[in-house]
Tab-separated table of C-alpha atoms in Angstrom:
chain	number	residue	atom	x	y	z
A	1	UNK	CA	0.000	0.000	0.000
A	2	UNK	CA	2.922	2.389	0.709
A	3	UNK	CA	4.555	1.650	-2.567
A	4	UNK	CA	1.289	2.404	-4.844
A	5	UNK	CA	0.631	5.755	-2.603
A	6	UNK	CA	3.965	6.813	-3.827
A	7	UNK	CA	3.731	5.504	-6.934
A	8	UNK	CA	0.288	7.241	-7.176
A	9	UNK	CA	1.176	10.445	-5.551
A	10	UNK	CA	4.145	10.793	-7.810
A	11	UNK	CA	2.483	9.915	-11.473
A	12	UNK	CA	-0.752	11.994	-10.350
A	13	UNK	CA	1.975	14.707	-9.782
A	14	UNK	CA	4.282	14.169	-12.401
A	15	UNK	CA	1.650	13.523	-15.301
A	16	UNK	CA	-1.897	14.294	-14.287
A	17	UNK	CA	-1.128	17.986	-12.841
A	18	UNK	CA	-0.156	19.217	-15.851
A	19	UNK	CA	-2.803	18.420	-17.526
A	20	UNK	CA	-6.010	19.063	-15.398
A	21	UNK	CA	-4.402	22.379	-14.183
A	22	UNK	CA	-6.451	24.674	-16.608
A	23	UNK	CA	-9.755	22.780	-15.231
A	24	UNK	CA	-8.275	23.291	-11.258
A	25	UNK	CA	-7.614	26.584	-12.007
A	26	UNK	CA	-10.991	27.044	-13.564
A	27	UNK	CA	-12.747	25.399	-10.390
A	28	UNK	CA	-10.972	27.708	-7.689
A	29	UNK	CA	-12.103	31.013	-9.831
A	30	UNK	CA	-15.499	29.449	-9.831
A	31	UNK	CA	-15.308	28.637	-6.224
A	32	UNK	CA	-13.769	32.248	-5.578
A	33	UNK	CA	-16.723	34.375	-7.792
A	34	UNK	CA	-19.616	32.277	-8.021
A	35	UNK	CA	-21.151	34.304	-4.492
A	36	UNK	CA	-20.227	37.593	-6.330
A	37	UNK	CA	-21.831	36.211	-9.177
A	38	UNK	CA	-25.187	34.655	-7.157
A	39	UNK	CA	-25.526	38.405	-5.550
A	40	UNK	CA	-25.533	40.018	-9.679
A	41	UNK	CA	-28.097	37.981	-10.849
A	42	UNK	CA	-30.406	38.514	-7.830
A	43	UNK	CA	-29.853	42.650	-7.724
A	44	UNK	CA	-29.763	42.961	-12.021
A	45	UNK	CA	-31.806	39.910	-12.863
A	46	UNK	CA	-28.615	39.031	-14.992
A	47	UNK	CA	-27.647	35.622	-15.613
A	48	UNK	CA	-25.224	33.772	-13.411
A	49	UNK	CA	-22.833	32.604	-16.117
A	50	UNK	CA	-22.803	35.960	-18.130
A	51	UNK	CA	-21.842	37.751	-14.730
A	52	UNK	CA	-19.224	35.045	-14.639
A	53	UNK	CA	-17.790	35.986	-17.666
A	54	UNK	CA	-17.972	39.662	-16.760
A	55	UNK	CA	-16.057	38.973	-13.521
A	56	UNK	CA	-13.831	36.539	-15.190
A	57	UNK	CA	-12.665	38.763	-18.404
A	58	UNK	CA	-12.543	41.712	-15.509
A	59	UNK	CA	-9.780	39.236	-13.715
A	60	UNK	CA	-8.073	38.234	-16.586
A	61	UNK	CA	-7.452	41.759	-17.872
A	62	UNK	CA	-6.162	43.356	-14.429
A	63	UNK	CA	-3.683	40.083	-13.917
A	64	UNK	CA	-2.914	40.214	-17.921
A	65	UNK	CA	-1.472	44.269	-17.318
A	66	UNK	CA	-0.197	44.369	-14.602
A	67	UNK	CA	1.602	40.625	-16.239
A	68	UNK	CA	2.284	43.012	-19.002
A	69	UNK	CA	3.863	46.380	-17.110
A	70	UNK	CA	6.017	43.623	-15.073
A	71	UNK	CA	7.233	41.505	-17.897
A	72	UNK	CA	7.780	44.746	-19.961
A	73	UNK	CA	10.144	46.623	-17.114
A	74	UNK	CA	12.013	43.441	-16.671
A	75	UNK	CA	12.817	43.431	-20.462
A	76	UNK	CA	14.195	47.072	-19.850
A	77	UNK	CA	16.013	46.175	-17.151
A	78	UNK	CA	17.576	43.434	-19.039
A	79	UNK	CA	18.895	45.201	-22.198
A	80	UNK	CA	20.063	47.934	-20.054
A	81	UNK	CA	21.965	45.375	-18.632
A	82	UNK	CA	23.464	44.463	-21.849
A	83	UNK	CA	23.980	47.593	-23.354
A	84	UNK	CA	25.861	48.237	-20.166
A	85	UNK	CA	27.890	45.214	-21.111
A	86	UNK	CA	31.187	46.916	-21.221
A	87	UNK	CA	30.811	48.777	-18.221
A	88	UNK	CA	29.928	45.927	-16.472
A	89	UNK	CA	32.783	43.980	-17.500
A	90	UNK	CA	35.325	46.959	-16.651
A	91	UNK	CA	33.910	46.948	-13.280
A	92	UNK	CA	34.744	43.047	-12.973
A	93	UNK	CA	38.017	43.587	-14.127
A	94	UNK	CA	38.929	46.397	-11.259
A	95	UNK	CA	37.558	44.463	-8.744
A	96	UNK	CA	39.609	41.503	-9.855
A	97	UNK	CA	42.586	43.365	-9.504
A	98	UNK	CA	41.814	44.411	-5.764
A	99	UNK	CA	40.963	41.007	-5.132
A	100	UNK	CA	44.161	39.455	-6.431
A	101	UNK	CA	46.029	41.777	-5.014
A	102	UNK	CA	44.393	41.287	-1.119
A	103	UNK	CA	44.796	37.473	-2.122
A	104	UNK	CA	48.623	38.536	-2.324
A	105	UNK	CA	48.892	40.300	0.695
A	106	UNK	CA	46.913	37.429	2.747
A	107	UNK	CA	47.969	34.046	1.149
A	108	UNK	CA	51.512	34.966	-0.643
A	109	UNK	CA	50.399	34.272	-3.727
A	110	UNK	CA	50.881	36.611	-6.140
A	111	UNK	CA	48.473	38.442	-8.110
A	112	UNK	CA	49.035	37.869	-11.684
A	113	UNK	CA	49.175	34.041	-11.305
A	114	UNK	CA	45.630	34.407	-9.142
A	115	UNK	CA	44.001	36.783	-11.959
A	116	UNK	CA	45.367	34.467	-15.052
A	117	UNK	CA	43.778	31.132	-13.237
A	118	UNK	CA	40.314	33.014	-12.986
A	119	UNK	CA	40.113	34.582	-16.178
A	120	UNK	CA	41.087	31.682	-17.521
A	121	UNK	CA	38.483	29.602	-15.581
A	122	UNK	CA	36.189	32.404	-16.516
A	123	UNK	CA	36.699	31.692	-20.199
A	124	UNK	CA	36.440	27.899	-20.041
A	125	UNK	CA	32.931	28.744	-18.462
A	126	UNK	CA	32.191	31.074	-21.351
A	127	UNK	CA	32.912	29.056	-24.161
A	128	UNK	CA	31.140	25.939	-22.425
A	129	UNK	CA	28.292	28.161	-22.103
A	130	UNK	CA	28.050	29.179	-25.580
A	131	UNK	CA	29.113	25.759	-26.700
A	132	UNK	CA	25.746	24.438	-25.333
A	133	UNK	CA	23.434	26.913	-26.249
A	134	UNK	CA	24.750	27.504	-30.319
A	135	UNK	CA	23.590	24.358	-31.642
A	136	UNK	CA	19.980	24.216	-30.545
A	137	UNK	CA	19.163	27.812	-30.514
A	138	UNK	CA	16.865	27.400	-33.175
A	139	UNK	CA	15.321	24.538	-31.286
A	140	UNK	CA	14.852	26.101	-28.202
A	141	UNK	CA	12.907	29.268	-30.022
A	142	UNK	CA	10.163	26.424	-31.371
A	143	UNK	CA	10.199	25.416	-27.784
A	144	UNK	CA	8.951	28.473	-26.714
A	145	UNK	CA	6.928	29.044	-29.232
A	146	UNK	CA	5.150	25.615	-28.257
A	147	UNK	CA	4.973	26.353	-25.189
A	148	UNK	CA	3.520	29.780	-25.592
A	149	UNK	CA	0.496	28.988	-27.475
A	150	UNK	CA	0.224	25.731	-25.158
A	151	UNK	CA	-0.282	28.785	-22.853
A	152	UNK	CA	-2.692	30.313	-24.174
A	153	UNK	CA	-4.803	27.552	-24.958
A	154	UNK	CA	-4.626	26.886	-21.275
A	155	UNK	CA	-5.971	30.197	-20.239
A	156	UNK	CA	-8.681	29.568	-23.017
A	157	UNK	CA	-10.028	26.485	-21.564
A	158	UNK	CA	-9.488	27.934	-17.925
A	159	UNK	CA	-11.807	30.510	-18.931
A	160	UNK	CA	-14.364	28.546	-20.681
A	161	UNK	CA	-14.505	25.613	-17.740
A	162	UNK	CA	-14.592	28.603	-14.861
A	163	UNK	CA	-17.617	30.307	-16.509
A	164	UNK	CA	-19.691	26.645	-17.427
A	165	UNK	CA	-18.372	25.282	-13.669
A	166	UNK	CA	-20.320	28.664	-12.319
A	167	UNK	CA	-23.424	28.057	-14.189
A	168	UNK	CA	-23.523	24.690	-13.173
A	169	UNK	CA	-22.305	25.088	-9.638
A	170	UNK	CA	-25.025	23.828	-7.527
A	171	UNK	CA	-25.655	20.376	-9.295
A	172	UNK	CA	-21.733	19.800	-9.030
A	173	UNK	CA	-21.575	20.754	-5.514
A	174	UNK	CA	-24.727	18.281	-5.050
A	175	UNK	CA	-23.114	15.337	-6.944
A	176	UNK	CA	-19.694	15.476	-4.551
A	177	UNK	CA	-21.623	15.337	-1.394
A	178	UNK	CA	-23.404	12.760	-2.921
A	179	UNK	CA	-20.627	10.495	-3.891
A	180	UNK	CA	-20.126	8.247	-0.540
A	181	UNK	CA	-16.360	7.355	-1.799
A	182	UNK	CA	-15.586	10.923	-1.919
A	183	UNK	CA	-15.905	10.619	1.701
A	184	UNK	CA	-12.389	9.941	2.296
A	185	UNK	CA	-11.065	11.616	-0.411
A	186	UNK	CA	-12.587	15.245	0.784
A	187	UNK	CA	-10.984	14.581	4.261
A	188	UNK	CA	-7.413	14.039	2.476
A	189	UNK	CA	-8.319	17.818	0.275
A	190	UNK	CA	-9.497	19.926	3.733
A	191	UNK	CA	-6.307	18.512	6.015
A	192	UNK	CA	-4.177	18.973	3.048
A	193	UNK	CA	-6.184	22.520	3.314
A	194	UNK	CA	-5.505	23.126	6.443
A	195	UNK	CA	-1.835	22.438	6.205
A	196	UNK	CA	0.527	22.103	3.253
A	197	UNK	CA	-2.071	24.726	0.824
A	198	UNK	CA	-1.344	27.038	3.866
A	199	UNK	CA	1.749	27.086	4.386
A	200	UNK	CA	2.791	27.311	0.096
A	201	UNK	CA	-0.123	30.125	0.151
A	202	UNK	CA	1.843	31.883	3.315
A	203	UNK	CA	5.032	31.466	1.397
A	204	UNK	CA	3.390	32.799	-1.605
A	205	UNK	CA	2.701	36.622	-0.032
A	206	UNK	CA	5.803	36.166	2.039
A	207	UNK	CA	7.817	35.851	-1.539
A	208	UNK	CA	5.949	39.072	-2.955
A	209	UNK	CA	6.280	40.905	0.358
A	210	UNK	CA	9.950	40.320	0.442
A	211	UNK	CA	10.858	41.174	-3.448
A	212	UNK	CA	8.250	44.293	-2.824
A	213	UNK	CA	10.680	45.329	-0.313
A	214	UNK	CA	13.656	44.587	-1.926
A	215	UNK	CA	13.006	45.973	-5.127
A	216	UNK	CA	11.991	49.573	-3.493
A	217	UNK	CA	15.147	49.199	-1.702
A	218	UNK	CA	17.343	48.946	-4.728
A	219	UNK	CA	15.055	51.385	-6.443
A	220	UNK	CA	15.896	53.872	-3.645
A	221	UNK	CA	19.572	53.146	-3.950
A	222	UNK	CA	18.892	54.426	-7.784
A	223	UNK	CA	20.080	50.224	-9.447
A	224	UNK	CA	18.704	50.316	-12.718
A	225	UNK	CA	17.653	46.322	-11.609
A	226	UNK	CA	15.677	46.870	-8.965
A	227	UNK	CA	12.892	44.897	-10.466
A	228	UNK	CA	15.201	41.798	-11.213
A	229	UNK	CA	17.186	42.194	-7.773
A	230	UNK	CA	13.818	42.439	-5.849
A	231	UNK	CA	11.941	39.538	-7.230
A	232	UNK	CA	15.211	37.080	-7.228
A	233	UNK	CA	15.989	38.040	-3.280
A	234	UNK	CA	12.254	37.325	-2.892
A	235	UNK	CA	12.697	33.742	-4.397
A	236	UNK	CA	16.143	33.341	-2.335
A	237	UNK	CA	14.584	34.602	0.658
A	238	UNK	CA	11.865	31.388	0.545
A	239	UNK	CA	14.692	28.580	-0.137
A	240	UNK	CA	15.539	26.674	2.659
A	241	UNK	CA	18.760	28.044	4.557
A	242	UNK	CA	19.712	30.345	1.358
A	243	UNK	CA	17.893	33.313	2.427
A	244	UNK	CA	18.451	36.993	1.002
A	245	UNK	CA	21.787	36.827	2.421
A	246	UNK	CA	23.356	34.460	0.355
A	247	UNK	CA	23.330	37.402	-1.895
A	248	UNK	CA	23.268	40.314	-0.124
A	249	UNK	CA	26.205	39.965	2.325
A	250	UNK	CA	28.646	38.852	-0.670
A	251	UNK	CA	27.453	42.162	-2.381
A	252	UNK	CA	28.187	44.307	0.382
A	253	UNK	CA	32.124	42.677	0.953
A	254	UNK	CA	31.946	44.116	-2.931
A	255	UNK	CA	30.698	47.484	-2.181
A	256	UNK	CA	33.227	47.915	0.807
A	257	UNK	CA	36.019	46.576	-1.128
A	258	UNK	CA	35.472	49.706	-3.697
A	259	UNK	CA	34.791	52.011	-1.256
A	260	UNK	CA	30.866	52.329	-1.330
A	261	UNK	CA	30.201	52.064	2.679
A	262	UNK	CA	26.995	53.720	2.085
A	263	UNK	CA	25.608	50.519	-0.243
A	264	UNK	CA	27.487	48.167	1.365
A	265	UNK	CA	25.316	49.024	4.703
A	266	UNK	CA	22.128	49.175	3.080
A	267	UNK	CA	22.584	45.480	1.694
A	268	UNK	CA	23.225	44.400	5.398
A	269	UNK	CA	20.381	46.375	6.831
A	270	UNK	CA	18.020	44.798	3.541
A	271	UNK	CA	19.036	41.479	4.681
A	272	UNK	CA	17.759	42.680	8.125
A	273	UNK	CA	14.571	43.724	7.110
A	274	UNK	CA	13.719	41.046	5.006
A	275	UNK	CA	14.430	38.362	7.932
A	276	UNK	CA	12.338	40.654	10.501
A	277	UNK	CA	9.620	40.643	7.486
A	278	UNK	CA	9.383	36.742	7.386
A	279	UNK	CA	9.516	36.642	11.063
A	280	UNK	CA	6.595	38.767	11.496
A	281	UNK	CA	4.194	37.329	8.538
A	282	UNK	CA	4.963	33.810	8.736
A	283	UNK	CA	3.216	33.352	12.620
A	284	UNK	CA	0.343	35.632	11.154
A	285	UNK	CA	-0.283	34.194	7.670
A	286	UNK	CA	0.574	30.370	9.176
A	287	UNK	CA	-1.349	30.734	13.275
A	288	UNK	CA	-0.376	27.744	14.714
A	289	UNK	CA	2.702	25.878	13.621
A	290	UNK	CA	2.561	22.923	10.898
A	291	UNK	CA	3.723	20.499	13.287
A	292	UNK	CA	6.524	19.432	10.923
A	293	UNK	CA	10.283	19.589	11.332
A	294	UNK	CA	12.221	21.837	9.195
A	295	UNK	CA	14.643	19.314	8.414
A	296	UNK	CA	11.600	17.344	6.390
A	297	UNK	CA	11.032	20.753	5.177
A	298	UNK	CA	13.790	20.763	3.708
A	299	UNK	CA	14.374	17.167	2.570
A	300	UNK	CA	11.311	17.240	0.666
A	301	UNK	CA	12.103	20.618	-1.031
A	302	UNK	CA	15.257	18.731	-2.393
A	303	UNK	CA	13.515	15.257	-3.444
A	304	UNK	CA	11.132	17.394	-4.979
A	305	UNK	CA	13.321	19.395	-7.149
A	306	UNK	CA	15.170	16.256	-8.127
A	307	UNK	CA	11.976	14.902	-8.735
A	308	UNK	CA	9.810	17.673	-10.927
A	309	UNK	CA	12.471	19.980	-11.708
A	310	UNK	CA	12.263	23.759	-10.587
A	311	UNK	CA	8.199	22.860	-9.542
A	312	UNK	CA	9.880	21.127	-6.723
A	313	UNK	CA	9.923	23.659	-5.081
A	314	UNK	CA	6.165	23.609	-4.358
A	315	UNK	CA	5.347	19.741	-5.208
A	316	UNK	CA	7.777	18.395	-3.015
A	317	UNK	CA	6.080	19.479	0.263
A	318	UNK	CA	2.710	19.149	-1.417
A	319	UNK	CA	3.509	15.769	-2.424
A	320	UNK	CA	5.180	14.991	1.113
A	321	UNK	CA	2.035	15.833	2.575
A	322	UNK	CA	-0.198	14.054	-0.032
A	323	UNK	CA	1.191	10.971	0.487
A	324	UNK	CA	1.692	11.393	4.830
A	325	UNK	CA	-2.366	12.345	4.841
A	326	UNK	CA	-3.691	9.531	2.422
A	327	UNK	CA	-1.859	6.950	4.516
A	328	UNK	CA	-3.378	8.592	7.720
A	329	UNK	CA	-6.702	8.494	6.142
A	330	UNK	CA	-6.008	4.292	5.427
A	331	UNK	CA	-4.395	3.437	8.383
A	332	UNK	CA	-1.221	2.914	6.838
A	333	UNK	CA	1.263	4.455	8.948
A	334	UNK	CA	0.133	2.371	12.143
């Protein structure tokens, strides 16, 4: 029985997920609206399913510019950070040179043999890098392509099953309670509720909070990356023991080294704020704790990743769960 939960857990996970997300999607925006939409067609004698659709294209417009502003800023960001290319790479150089030549003063060794073994480390990284992406470049742009319209198709049918799954609420709602071997099943779905969809949805507004934060920080200290910065501290700051600090401590040993005390400080007092932030949200957003050890926390962030890639991040401790509450609900674990 163990060995087909996991079995199960994982395939549903790996294989099933993927596909039925457009029609889970579509069921929690018809879970979220359908009241919204109950009250319009009482007060404007307006169908249920048509205010749906109202609601629904309303949703899907807001998320779809403010996707738009976000993706478009991020694009700026990034070819100012290649038409800054030179620049950038000047500013490497000079701080090699200080580097190599504290290495000098510390270790003994001296400065020009240091700086020739990482530039030329540097370059073997280079050409590997480019060495791997030539070849299928052309490849890689169908890829996207794919997976762009396999996008949009998604949001299609997420749209279409949201507004027929609001029209059709009650019966469907009827037809669950009805089902006696749901019984089980539904008590898996509100513990895994209660719990795991909790804490990810806690981690969730934790993750925007902190890259909120972060990027007004560096936006403040006038980096033409503040969007970029901010949202990848945000996703640092939710990895197990990585944190913002992982990046912001290294990048104010930089600042100091060339004399910028000023930003080297406010990347240490970031990294304060943005621990004090999680410390204060997560007992709000979370109320009592999960009851689970942060070591299995972390263990099943790490299967997870090996498991389903970058997802991992979020299956691993939904799957972890998953498979802990459906054996609890069988009497498998005693």
């Amino acid at each position: 029985m163990i060995a087909g939960i996991l079995a199960g857990v994982y395939l549903g996970y790996r294989y099933l997920l993927p596909v039925s997300l457009p029609f889970l999607t579509a069921w929690l925006l018809a879970c979220w609206l359908y009241p919204a939409s109950l009250k319009i067609e009482k007060k404007m004698k307006l169908k249920r399913t048509l205010a749906g659709a109202v609601l629904l294209s309303l949703f899907f417009g807001v998320i779809g510019f403010l996707l738009y502003q976000g993706i478009t800023e991020i694009l700026s960001q990034v070819k100012t950070a290649i038409s800054n290319y030179q620049v950038v790479q000047q500013w490497c150089l000079s701080l090699l040179e200080k580097l190599c030549g504290m290495i000098e003063e510390i270790a003994g060794i001296e400065a020009a043999k240091s700086r020739e073994y990482i530039l030329f480390r540097l370059g073997t990284l280079q050409e590997q890098t480019l060495a791997a992406l030539s070849p299928e470049a052309l490849s890689k742009v169908m890829h996207g392509a794919k997976s762009f319209l396999f996008l949009l198709s998604g949001i299609v049918v997420t749209f279409i099953a949201a507004i027929l799954l609001i029209g059709d609420m009650e019966n469907i709602r009827k037809k669950i309670w009805d089902y006696s071997w749901l019984v089980g099943t539904r008590r898996v779905i509100r513990r895994l509720k209660k719990t795991t969809v909790t804490y990810l949805k806690a981690q969730v507004i934790i993750i925007a909070a902190v890259s909120a934060v972060c990027a007004a920080v560096f936006w403040l200290m006038k980096s033409p990356y503040f969007l970029i910065l901010g949202i990848a501290l945000g996703i640092l700051d939710a990895v197990p023991l990585i944190g913002t600090g992982t990046f912001l401590y290294p990048a104010a040993v930089i600042f100091l080294i060339r004399g910028r005390t000023g930003t080297a400080l406010g990347c240490v007092i970031l990294d304060i704020i943005t621990s004090l932030l999680r410390e204060f949200l997560e007992p709000r957003l979370l109320g009592e704790k999960l009851g689970v050890s942060p070591i299995i926390v972390v263990m099943s962030v790490y299967l997870g990743m090996i498991l389903f890639g970058v997802w991992g991040v979020v299956l691993g401790p939904l799957s972890f769960s998953t498979v802990y509450e459906i054996g609890r609900e069988w009497d498998v674990w005693d």
